[in-house]
C-alpha positions as a Markdown table, in Angstrom:
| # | Residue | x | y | z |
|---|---|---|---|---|
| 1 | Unk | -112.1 | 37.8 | -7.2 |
| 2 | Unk | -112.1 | 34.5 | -9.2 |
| 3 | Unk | -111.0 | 36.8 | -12.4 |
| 4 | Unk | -108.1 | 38.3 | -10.7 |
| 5 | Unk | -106.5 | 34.9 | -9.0 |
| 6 | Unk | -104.2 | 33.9 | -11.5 |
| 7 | Unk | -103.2 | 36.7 | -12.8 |
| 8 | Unk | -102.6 | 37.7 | -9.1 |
| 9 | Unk | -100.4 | 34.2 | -8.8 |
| 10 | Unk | -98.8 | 35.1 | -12.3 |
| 11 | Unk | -97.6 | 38.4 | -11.0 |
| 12 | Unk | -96.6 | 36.5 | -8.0 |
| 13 | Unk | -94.4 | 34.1 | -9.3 |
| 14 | Unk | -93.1 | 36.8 | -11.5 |
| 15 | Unk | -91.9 | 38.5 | -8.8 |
| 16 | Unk | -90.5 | 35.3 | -7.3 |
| 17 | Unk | -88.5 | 34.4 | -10.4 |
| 18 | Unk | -87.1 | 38.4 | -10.6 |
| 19 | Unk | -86.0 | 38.4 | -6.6 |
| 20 | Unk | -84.2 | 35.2 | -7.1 |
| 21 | Unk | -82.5 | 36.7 | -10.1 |
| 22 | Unk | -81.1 | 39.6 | -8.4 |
| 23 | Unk | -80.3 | 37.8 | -5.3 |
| 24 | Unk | -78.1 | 35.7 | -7.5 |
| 25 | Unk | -76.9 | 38.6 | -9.3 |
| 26 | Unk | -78.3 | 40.2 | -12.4 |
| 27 | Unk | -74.6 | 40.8 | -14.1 |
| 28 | Unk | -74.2 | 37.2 | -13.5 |
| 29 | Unk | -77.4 | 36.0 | -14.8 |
| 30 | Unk | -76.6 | 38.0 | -17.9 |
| 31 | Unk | -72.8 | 36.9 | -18.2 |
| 32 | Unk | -74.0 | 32.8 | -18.0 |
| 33 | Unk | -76.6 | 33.9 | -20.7 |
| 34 | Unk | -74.1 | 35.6 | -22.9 |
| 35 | Unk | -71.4 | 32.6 | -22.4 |
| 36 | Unk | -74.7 | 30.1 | -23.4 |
| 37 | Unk | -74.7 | 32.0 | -27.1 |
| 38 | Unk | -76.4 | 32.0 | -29.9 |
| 39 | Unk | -74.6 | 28.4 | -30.4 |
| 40 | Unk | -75.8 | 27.0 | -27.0 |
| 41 | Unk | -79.7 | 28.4 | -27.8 |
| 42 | Unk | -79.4 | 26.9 | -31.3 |
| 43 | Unk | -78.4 | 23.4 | -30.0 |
| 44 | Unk | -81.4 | 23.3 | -27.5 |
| 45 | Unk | -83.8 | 24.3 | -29.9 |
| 46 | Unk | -82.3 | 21.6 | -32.4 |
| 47 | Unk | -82.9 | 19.3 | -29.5 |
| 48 | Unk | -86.3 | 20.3 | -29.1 |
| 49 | Unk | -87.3 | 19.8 | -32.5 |
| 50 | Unk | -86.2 | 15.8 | -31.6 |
| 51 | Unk | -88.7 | 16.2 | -28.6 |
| 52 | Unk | -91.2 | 17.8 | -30.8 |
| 53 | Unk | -90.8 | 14.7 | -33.4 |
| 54 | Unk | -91.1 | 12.1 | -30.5 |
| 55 | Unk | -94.3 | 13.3 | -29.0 |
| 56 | Unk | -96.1 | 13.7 | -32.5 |
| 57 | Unk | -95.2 | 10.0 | -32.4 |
| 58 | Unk | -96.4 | 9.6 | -29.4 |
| 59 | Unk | -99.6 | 11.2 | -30.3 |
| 60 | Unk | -100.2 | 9.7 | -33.7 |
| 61 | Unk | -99.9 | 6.3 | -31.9 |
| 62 | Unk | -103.2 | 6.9 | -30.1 |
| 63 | Unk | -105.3 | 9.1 | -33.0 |
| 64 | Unk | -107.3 | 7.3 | -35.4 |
| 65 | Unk | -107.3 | 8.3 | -38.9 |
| 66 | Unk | -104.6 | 11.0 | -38.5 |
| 67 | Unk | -100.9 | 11.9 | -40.2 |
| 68 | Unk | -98.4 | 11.8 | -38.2 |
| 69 | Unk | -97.5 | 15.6 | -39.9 |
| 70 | Unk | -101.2 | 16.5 | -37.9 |
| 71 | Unk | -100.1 | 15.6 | -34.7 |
| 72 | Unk | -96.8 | 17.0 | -35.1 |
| 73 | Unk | -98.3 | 20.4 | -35.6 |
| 74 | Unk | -101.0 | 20.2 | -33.0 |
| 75 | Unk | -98.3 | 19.2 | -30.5 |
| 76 | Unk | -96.6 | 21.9 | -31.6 |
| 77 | Unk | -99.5 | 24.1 | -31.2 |
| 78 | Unk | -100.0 | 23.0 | -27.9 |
| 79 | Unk | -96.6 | 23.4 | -26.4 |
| 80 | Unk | -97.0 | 27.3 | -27.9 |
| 81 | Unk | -100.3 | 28.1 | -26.4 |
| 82 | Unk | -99.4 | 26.2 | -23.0 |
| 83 | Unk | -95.9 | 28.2 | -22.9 |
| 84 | Unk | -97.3 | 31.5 | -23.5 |
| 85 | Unk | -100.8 | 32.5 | -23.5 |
| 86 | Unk | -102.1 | 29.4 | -20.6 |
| 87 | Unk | -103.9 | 32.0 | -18.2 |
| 88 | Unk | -106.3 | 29.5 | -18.2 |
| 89 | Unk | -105.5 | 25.9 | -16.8 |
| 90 | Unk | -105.1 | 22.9 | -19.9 |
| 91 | Unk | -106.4 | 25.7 | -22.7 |
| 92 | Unk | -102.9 | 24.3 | -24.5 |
| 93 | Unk | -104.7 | 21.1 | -24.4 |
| 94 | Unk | -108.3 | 22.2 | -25.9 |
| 95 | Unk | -106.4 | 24.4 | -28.4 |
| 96 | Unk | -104.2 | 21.8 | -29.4 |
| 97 | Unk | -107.1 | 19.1 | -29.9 |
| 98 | Unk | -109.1 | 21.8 | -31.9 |
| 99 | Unk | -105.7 | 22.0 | -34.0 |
| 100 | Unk | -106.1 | 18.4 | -34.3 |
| 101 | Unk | -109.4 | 18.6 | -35.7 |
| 102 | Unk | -108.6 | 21.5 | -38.1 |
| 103 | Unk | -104.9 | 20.0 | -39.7 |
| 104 | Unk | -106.1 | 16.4 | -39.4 |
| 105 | Unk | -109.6 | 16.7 | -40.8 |
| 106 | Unk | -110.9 | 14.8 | -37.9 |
| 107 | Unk | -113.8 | 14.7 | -36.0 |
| 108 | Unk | -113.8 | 16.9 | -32.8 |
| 109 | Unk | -114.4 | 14.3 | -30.6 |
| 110 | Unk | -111.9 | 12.1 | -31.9 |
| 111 | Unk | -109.4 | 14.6 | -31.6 |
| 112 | Unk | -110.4 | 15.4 | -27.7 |
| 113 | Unk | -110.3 | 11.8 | -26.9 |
| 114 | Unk | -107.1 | 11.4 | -28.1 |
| 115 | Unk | -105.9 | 14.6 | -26.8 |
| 116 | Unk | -107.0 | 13.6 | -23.7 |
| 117 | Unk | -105.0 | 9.8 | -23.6 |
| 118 | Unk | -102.3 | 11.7 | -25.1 |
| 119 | Unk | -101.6 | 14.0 | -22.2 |
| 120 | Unk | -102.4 | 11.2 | -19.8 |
| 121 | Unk | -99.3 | 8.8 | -21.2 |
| 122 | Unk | -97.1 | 11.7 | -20.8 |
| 123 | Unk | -98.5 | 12.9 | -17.6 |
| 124 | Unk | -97.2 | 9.3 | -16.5 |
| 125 | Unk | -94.3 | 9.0 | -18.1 |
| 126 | Unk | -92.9 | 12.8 | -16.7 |
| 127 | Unk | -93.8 | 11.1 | -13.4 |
| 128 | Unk | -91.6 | 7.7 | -13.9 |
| 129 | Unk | -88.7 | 10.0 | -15.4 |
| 130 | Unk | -88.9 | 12.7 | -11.9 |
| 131 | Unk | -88.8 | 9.5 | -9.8 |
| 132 | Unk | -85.6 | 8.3 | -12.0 |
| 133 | Unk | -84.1 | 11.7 | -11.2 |
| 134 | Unk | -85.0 | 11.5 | -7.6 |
| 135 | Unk | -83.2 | 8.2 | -7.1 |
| 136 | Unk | -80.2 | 9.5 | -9.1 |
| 137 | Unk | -80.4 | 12.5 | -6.5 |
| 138 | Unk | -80.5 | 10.4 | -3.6 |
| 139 | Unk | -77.5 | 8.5 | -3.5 |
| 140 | Unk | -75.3 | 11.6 | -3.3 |
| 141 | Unk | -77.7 | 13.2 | 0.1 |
| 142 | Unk | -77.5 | 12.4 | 3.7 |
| 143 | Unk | -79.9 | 10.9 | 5.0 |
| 144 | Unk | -81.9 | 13.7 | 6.6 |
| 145 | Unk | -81.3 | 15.7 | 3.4 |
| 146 | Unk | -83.0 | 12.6 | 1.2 |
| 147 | Unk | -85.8 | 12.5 | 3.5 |
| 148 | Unk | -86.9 | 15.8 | 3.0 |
| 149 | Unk | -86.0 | 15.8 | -0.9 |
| 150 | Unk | -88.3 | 12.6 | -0.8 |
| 151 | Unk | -90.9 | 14.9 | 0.4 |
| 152 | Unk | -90.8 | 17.4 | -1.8 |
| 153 | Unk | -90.3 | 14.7 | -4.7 |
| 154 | Unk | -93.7 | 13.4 | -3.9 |
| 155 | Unk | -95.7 | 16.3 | -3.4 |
| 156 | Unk | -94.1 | 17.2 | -7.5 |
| 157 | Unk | -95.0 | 13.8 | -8.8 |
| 158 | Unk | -97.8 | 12.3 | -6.9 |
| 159 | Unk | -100.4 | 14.6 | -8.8 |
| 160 | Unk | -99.3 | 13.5 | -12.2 |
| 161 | Unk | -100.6 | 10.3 | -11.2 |
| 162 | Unk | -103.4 | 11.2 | -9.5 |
| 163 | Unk | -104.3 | 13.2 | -13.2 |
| 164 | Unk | -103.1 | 9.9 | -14.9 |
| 165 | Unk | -105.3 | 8.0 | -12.7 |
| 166 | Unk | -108.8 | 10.3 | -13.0 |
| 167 | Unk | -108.0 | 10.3 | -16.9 |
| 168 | Unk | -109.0 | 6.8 | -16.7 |
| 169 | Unk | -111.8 | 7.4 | -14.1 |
| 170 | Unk | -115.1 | 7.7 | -15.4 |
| 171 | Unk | -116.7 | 10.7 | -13.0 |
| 172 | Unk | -113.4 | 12.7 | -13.7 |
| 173 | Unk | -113.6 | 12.3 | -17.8 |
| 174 | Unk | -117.4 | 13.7 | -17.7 |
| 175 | Unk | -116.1 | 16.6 | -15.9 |
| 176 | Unk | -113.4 | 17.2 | -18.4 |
| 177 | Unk | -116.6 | 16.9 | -20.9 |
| 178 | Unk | -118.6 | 20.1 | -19.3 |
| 179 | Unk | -114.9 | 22.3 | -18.9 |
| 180 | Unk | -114.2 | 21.2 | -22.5 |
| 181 | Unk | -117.6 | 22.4 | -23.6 |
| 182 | Unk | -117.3 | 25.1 | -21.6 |
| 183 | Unk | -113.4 | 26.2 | -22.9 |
| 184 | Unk | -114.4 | 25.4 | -26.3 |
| 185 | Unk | -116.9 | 28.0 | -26.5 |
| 186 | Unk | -115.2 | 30.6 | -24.5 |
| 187 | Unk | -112.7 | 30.8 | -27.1 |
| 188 | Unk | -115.7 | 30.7 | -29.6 |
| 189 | Unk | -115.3 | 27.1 | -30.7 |
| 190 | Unk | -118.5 | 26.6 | -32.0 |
| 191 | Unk | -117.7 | 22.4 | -32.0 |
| 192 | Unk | -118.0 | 22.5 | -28.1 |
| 193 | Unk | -120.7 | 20.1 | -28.3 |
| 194 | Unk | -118.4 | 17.7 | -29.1 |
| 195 | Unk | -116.9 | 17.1 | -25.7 |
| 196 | Unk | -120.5 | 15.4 | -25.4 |
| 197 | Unk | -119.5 | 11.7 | -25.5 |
| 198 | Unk | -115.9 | 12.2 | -24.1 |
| 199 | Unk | -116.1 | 10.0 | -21.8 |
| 200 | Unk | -117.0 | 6.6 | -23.8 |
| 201 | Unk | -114.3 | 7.8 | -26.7 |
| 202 | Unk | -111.6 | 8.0 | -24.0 |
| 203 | Unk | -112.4 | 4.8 | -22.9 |
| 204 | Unk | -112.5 | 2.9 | -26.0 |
| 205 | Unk | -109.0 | 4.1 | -26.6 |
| 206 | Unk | -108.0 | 3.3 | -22.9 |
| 207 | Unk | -109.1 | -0.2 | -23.7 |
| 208 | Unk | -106.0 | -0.9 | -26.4 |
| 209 | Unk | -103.3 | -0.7 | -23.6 |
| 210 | Unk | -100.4 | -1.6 | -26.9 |
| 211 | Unk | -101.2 | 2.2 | -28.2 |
| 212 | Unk | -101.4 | 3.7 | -24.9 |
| 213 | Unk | -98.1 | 2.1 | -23.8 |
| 214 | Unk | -96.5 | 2.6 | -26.6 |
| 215 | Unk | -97.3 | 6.6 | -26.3 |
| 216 | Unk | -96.5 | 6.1 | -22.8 |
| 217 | Unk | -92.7 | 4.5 | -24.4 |
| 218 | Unk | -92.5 | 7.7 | -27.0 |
| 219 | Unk | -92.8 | 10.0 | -24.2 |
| 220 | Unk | -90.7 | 8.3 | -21.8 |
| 221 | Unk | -87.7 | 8.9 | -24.3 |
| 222 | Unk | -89.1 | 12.5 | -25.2 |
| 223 | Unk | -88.6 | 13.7 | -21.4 |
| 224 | Unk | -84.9 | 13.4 | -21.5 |
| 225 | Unk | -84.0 | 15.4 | -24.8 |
| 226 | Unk | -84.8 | 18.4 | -22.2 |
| 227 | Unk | -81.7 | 17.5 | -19.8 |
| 228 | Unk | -79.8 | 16.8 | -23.3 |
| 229 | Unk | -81.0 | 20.2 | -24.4 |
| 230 | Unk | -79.7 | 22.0 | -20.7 |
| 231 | Unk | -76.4 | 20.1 | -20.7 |
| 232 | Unk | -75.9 | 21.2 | -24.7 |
| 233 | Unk | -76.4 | 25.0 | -23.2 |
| 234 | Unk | -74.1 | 24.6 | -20.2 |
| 235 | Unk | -71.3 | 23.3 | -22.6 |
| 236 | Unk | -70.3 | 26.9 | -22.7 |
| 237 | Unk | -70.0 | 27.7 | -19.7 |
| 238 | Unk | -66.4 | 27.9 | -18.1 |
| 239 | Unk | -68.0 | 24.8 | -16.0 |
| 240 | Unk | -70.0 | 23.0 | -18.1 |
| 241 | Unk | -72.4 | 20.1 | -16.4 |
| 242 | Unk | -72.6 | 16.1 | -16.1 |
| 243 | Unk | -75.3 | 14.9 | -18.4 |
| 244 | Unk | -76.7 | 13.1 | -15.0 |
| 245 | Unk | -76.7 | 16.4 | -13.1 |
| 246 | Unk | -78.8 | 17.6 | -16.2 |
| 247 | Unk | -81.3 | 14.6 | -15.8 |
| 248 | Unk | -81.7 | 15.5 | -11.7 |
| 249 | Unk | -82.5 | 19.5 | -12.6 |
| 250 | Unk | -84.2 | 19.2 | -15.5 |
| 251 | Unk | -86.7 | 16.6 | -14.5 |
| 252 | Unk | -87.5 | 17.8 | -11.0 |
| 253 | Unk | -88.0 | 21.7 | -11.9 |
| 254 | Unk | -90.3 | 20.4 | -14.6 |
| 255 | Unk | -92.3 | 18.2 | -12.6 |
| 256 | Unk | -92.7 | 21.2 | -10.1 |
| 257 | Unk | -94.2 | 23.0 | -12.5 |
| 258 | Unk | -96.4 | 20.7 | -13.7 |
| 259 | Unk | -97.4 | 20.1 | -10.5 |
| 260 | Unk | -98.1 | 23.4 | -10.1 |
| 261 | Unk | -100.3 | 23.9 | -13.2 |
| 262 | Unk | -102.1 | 27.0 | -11.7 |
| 263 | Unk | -99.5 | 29.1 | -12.2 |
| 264 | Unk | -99.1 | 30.5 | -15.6 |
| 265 | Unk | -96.1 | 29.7 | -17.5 |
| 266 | Unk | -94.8 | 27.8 | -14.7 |
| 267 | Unk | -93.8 | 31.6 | -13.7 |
| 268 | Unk | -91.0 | 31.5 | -10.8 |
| 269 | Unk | -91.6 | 27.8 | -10.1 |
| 270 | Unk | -89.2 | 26.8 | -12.7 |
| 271 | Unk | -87.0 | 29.1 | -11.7 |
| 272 | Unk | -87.1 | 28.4 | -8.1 |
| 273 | Unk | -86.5 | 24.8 | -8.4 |
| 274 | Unk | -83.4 | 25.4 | -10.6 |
| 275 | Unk | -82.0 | 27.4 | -7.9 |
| 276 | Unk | -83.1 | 24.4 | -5.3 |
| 277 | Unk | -82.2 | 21.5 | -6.9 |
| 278 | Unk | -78.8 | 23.2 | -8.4 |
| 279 | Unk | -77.6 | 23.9 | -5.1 |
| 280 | Unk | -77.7 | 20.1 | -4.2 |
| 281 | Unk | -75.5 | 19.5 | -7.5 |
| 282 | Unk | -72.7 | 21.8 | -7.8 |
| 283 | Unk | -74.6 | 24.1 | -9.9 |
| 284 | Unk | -74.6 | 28.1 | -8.5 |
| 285 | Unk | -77.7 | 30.2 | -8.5 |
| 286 | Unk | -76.3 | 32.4 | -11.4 |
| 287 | Unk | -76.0 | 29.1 | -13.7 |
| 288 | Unk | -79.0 | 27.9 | -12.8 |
| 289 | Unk | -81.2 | 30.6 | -13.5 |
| 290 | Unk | -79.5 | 31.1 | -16.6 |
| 291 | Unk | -79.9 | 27.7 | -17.9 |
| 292 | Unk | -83.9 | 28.1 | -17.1 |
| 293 | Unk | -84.0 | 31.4 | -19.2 |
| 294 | Unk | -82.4 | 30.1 | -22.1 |
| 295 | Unk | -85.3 | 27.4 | -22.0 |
| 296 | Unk | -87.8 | 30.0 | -21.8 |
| 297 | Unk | -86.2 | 31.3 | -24.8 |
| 298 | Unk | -86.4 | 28.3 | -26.7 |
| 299 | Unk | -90.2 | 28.0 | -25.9 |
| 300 | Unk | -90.5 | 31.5 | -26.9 |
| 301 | Unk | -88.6 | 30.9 | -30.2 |
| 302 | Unk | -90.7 | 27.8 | -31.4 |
| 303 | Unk | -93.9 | 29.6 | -29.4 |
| 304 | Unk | -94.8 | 32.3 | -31.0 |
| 305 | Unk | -94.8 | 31.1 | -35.0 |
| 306 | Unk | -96.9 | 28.3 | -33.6 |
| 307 | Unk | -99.6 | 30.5 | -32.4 |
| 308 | Unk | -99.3 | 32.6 | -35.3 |
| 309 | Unk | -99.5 | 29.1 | -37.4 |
| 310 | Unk | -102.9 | 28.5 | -35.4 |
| 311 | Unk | -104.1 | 31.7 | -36.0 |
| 312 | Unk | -103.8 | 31.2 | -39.7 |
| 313 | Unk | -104.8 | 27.9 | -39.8 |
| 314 | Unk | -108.6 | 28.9 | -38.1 |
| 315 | Unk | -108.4 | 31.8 | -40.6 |
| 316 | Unk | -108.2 | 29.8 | -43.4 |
| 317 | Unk | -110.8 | 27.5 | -41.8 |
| 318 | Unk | -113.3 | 30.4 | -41.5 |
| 319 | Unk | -112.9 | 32.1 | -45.1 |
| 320 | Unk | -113.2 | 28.7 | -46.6 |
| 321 | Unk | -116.5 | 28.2 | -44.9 |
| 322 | Unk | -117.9 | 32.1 | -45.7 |
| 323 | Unk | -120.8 | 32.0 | -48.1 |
| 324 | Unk | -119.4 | 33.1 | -51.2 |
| 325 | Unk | -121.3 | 36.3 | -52.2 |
């Protein structure tokens, strides 16, 4: 039963994100998808490669001994693996810190210590930047309508705390050791027993607060190229957003669906609170779930050649260890 849970909540949410299409209208979703263009997808993939430099950054500033060009890629590696093959709960992360390892010529544990500070800073600063949105939200509600958006606000952000705040606790980080060890050699990682010692690496970084807030700082300005990249796609449609309005979607539907990290790919969460949260600012059903497709396009567009990038980066890693005949 374990085995078939989260494929059962993949299919699930599948089946969430398709009824909310057609309720909204397939022709329509199709139309605002058509009106978004080749142009509109090319501008938020252009923006993402900004967010894509920003958290390399971000990255580099907690790795020791690594190029900034080796985080870049494992970030990149990472984002790939979590947006499309993450049946499995943070495997994005534990592939990404094995890239780490490969491209930076690093030490295995280094990498998953910094891996693991790395994904912390962000998880914190995605949680300051859906609180910003929630207080932009606000001021345009009722009363009874802010109370219950402050609800569901906290039930999105309050667990990316909570993750920010067992990354620094020392029980949680030697559980994260044994999964790691474990993940590590179901994908046939045979450096698994470097997640031994996780904890005390974490810590020693935890204990330069400068880095850490200043990969904190890098993702904090990383979080909003994603309502730049939505408003660049709604410019054209025949009613194109607010920047602001961009801010308040984008940065709730993508705390939802970090919040709701058992479901793969975010798979009708993001879709869902599109549809929510566009309803409280002008934005129609049909938009909104056009606007989250084009973003699932652009993680499909710089998802797939990363995966096929770590593919052949392990391959080369394995041939040039063979014993030469």
């Amino acid at each position: 039963m374990k085995k078939l849970f989260l494929p059962a909540v993949f299919l699930i949410g599948v089946a969430a994100a398709a009824i909310l299409t057609l309720h909204a209208g397939f022709a329509g979703v199709v139309q605002t998808l058509n009106q978004i263009g080749w142009r509109g997808l090319g501008a938020v993939c252009a923006i993402q490669l900004v967010t894509l430099t920003l958290c390399g950054l971000a990255w580099r500033a907690v790795a020791d001994d690594v190029s900034f060009a080796a985080c870049t890629g494992a970030r990149w590696i990472r984002d790939g693996s979590s947006n499309l093959v993450a049946f499995i709960p943070a495997i994005g992360e534990v592939i990404s810190a094995r890239a780490l390892a490969i491209l930076g010529r690093t030490g295995s544990q280094a990498a998953a210590a910094s891996t693991v500070v790395d994904v912390a800073a962000e998880t914190l600063s995605q949680a300051l930047y859906a609180a910003f949105g929630f207080i932009v939200l606000v001021n345009r509600l009722d009363p009874g309508a802010a109370r219950l958006w402050l609800g569901i606000t906290l039930v999105a952000i309050l667990p990316l705390f909570a993750l920010f705040a067992l990354s620094r606790h020392e029980g949680a980080l030697a559980f994260a050791e044994r999964v790691g060890a474990r993940m590590a050699g179901v994908l046939g990682f045979k450096e698994g027993t470097a997640f031994s010692g996780l904890a005390q690496a974490v810590d020693q970084l935890n204990k330069q607060p400068l880095r850490v807030a200043a990969s904190t700082l890098l993702h904090l300005a990383a979080w909003p190229m994603g309502a730049i990249a939505v408003w660049a796609a709604a410019q054209g449609l025949q009613h194109p957003l607010r920047l602001m309005d961009c801010v308040i979607l984008e940065s709730l539907a993508y705390a939802a669906r970090s919040a709701a990290f058992l479901v793969p790919w975010g798979a009708g969460v993001q879709e869902g609170t599109f549809v929510g949260v566009g309803a409280l600012v002008a934005v129609d059903a049909t938009t909104a779930i056009g606007l989250s497709l084009a973003l699932r396009a652009r993680d499909l567009v710089f998802g797939a050649p990363s995966l096929i990038f770590w593919y052949l980066a392990e391959g080369r890693r394995f041939w040039t260890r063979r014993p030469q005949a």
